Amino acid sequence: MTSVVVFDYGFGNVRSMVRALADLDLDVTLTSDHRQALEADGLVVPGVGAFGACMEGLKSVGGDTVIKDRLRAGRPVLGVCVGEQIMFERGMEHGTGTPGLGLIKGDVELLDADVVPHMGWDTVEAPEGSVLMKGVENERFYFVHSYYVTPDNPAHTVGETAYGAPFTSAVARDNIFATQFHPEKSAEVGLRLYRNFVHWQP
């Protein structure tokens, strides 16, 4: 993989993502252009803020179609933070279910912890054999979030973090990869995770 598009739909830490990926000597483009996003070797989908607002922003520029077209073509997608959450079926903010992309079965729930949001560095425990987490198992990554994903299939969890109750902090299914934490804010371990993503092979 040599070319990566960071999908620009108005939500996310896009500049820091572009810088982090560029540090890996990749051809990185920040765009919402459908052709470029579809044809790039990798697509990174950021997301910050409210689940519903991110979904509206993504759909307004056809990002939902781009992501689904890429996946059908066997090309990898990495979602980060709310970019992870929107891969799921529903976001349960404010007690109401907002539809997500439905690419991974499960919901997005409020963290079960005394202090929310969860902010700062925390350990991500990963099972052996995870392509995304190879070499960064049990490393510390940077988090800023109040909600977390709950995959119906436990096999889709490739990272777990203890904050209040343990929660899923990284997922993978086929050519979909996603993290609740921010690799672009996680120094060298974040770069190593991005490197795993860009070197993924079907």
Coordinates of C-alpha atoms in Angstrom, one line a residue:
M1 CA 0.0 0.0 0.0
T2 CA 1.4 3.4 -1.0
S3 CA -1.6 5.7 -1.3
V4 CA -4.0 6.6 1.5
V5 CA -7.0 9.0 1.6
V6 CA -8.1 10.6 4.8
F7 CA -11.8 11.1 4.2
D8 CA -12.7 14.8 4.7
Y9 CA -16.3 15.2 5.6
G10 CA -16.0 17.9 8.3
F11 CA -15.5 15.7 11.4
G12 CA -12.2 14.6 12.8
N13 CA -8.5 15.3 13.5
V14 CA -7.7 15.3 9.9
R15 CA -4.5 17.4 9.9
S16 CA -2.9 15.3 12.6
M17 CA -3.9 12.1 10.7
V18 CA -2.4 13.4 7.5
R19 CA 0.9 14.2 9.3
A20 CA 1.1 10.9 11.0
L21 CA 0.5 8.9 7.8
A22 CA 2.9 11.2 5.9
D23 CA 5.6 10.2 8.5
L24 CA 5.3 6.7 7.1
D25 CA 6.3 8.0 3.6
L26 CA 2.9 7.4 2.2
D27 CA 1.2 9.4 -0.6
V28 CA -1.5 10.9 1.6
T29 CA -4.5 12.9 0.4
L30 CA -7.2 14.7 2.4
T31 CA -10.3 14.7 0.2
S32 CA -14.0 13.7 -0.1
D33 CA -13.5 13.0 -3.8
H34 CA -15.3 9.7 -4.5
R35 CA -12.9 8.4 -7.1
Q36 CA -9.8 9.1 -5.1
A37 CA -11.3 7.6 -1.9
L38 CA -12.4 4.5 -3.8
E39 CA -9.1 3.9 -5.7
A40 CA -6.6 4.7 -2.9
D41 CA -4.8 1.7 -1.4
G42 CA -6.2 2.6 2.1
L43 CA -9.0 4.8 3.4
V44 CA -9.0 6.3 6.9
V45 CA -12.4 7.6 8.2
P46 CA -12.0 10.0 11.2
G47 CA -14.7 11.2 13.5
V48 CA -15.2 13.5 16.5
G49 CA -18.3 14.8 18.2
A50 CA -21.8 13.4 18.2
F51 CA -22.6 10.1 16.4
G52 CA -25.7 11.5 14.7
A53 CA -23.9 14.6 13.4
C54 CA -21.0 12.5 12.0
M55 CA -23.5 10.3 10.2
E56 CA -25.2 13.3 8.7
G57 CA -21.9 14.8 7.6
L58 CA -20.7 11.5 6.1
K59 CA -23.9 11.0 4.1
S60 CA -24.0 14.6 2.9
V61 CA -20.8 14.0 0.9
G62 CA -21.7 10.4 -0.1
G63 CA -19.1 8.9 2.3
D64 CA -21.4 6.0 3.2
T65 CA -21.5 4.9 -0.4
V66 CA -17.7 5.3 -0.8
I67 CA -17.0 3.1 2.3
K68 CA -19.4 0.4 1.2
D69 CA -18.1 0.4 -2.4
R70 CA -14.5 0.0 -1.1
L71 CA -15.5 -2.9 1.1
R72 CA -17.3 -4.7 -1.7
A73 CA -14.1 -4.2 -3.8
G74 CA -12.0 -5.8 -1.1
R75 CA -10.2 -2.6 -0.2
P76 CA -9.4 -1.8 3.5
V77 CA -11.0 0.9 5.6
L78 CA -9.9 2.2 9.0
G79 CA -12.3 4.1 11.2
V80 CA -11.0 6.1 14.1
C81 CA -13.0 7.3 17.2
V82 CA -16.5 8.1 16.0
G83 CA -15.2 6.8 12.7
E84 CA -15.2 3.5 14.4
Q85 CA -18.6 3.9 16.0
I86 CA -20.4 4.7 12.8
M87 CA -19.4 1.3 11.3
F88 CA -21.9 -0.2 13.7
E89 CA -25.7 -0.5 13.5
R90 CA -26.9 2.1 16.1
G91 CA -25.6 4.9 18.2
M92 CA -27.5 5.1 21.5
E93 CA -26.7 8.8 22.4
H94 CA -29.3 10.4 24.6
G95 CA -31.2 7.1 24.8
T96 CA -32.3 7.2 21.2
G97 CA -31.0 4.8 18.5
T98 CA -29.4 6.6 15.5
P99 CA -28.7 4.3 12.5
G100 CA -25.1 3.8 11.6
L101 CA -23.6 2.2 8.6
G102 CA -24.5 -1.3 9.9
L103 CA -21.2 -2.8 8.6
I104 CA -20.6 -4.5 12.0
K105 CA -23.4 -5.8 14.1
G106 CA -23.8 -4.1 17.4
D107 CA -24.5 -0.8 19.1
V108 CA -22.7 2.2 20.6
E109 CA -23.3 2.7 24.3
L110 CA -22.4 5.2 27.0
L111 CA -19.3 4.2 29.0
D112 CA -20.0 2.5 32.3
A113 CA -17.5 4.5 34.4
D114 CA -17.6 7.0 37.2
V115 CA -15.9 9.8 35.1
V116 CA -17.0 10.4 31.5
P117 CA -15.5 11.3 29.1
H118 CA -12.6 9.0 29.2
M119 CA -9.6 11.2 28.3
G120 CA -5.9 10.3 28.3
W121 CA -3.5 7.4 27.8
D122 CA -4.7 3.8 28.5
T123 CA -3.7 0.3 27.8
V124 CA -5.2 -1.7 24.9
E125 CA -5.0 -5.5 25.5
A126 CA -5.1 -7.4 22.2
P127 CA -5.3 -11.1 21.4
E128 CA -2.6 -12.9 19.6
G129 CA -2.9 -13.0 15.8
S130 CA -4.6 -9.6 15.3
V131 CA -3.3 -8.0 12.1
L132 CA -4.2 -4.5 13.2
M133 CA -2.6 -4.8 16.7
K134 CA 0.5 -6.8 15.8
G135 CA 3.5 -5.5 17.7
V136 CA 1.4 -3.1 19.8
E137 CA -0.4 -5.6 22.0
N138 CA -0.8 -4.2 25.5
E139 CA 0.6 -0.8 24.6
R140 CA -0.9 2.5 25.7
F141 CA -2.9 4.7 23.3
Y142 CA -4.6 8.1 23.6
F143 CA -8.4 8.2 24.1
V144 CA -11.1 11.0 24.1
H145 CA -14.6 9.6 24.2
S146 CA -17.8 9.0 26.1
Y147 CA -19.3 6.1 24.1
Y148 CA -18.0 2.7 23.1
V149 CA -18.9 -0.1 20.6
T150 CA -20.5 -3.4 21.7
P151 CA -20.0 -5.9 18.9
D152 CA -22.5 -8.7 18.8
N153 CA -19.7 -11.1 17.7
P154 CA -16.9 -11.2 20.3
A155 CA -14.5 -12.3 17.5
H156 CA -14.7 -8.8 16.1
T157 CA -13.0 -7.4 19.2
V158 CA -9.2 -7.1 18.7
G159 CA -8.6 -4.6 21.5
E160 CA -10.0 -4.2 25.0
T161 CA -9.5 -1.5 27.6
A162 CA -10.4 -1.3 31.3
Y163 CA -12.0 2.0 32.2
G164 CA -14.8 1.4 34.6
A165 CA -16.1 -1.8 33.0
P166 CA -13.8 -3.2 30.3
F167 CA -14.9 -2.1 26.8
T168 CA -14.0 -2.9 23.2
S169 CA -11.5 -0.4 22.0
A170 CA -10.5 -1.9 18.6
V171 CA -12.4 -4.1 16.1
A172 CA -11.7 -5.9 12.9
R173 CA -13.9 -7.8 10.4
D174 CA -12.6 -8.8 7.0
N175 CA -11.3 -5.6 5.5
I176 CA -12.9 -3.3 8.1
F177 CA -10.6 -2.1 10.9
A178 CA -11.4 0.5 13.6
T179 CA -10.2 1.9 16.8
Q180 CA -11.8 4.0 19.6
F181 CA -8.5 5.5 20.5
H182 CA -6.6 8.0 18.3
P183 CA -3.5 6.5 16.6
E184 CA -2.6 9.9 15.3
K185 CA -2.2 11.1 18.9
S186 CA -0.5 8.0 20.2
A187 CA 3.1 8.7 19.2
E188 CA 5.2 5.8 18.0
V189 CA 2.7 3.0 18.9
G190 CA 0.1 4.9 16.8
L191 CA 2.5 5.0 13.8
R192 CA 3.1 1.2 14.2
L193 CA -0.7 0.6 14.1
Y194 CA -1.1 2.7 11.0
R195 CA 1.8 0.8 9.5
N196 CA 0.0 -2.5 10.2
F197 CA -3.1 -1.1 8.4
V198 CA -1.2 0.1 5.4
H199 CA 0.6 -3.2 5.0
W200 CA -2.6 -5.3 5.3
Q201 CA -3.1 -7.9 2.6
P202 CA -6.3 -9.8 1.9

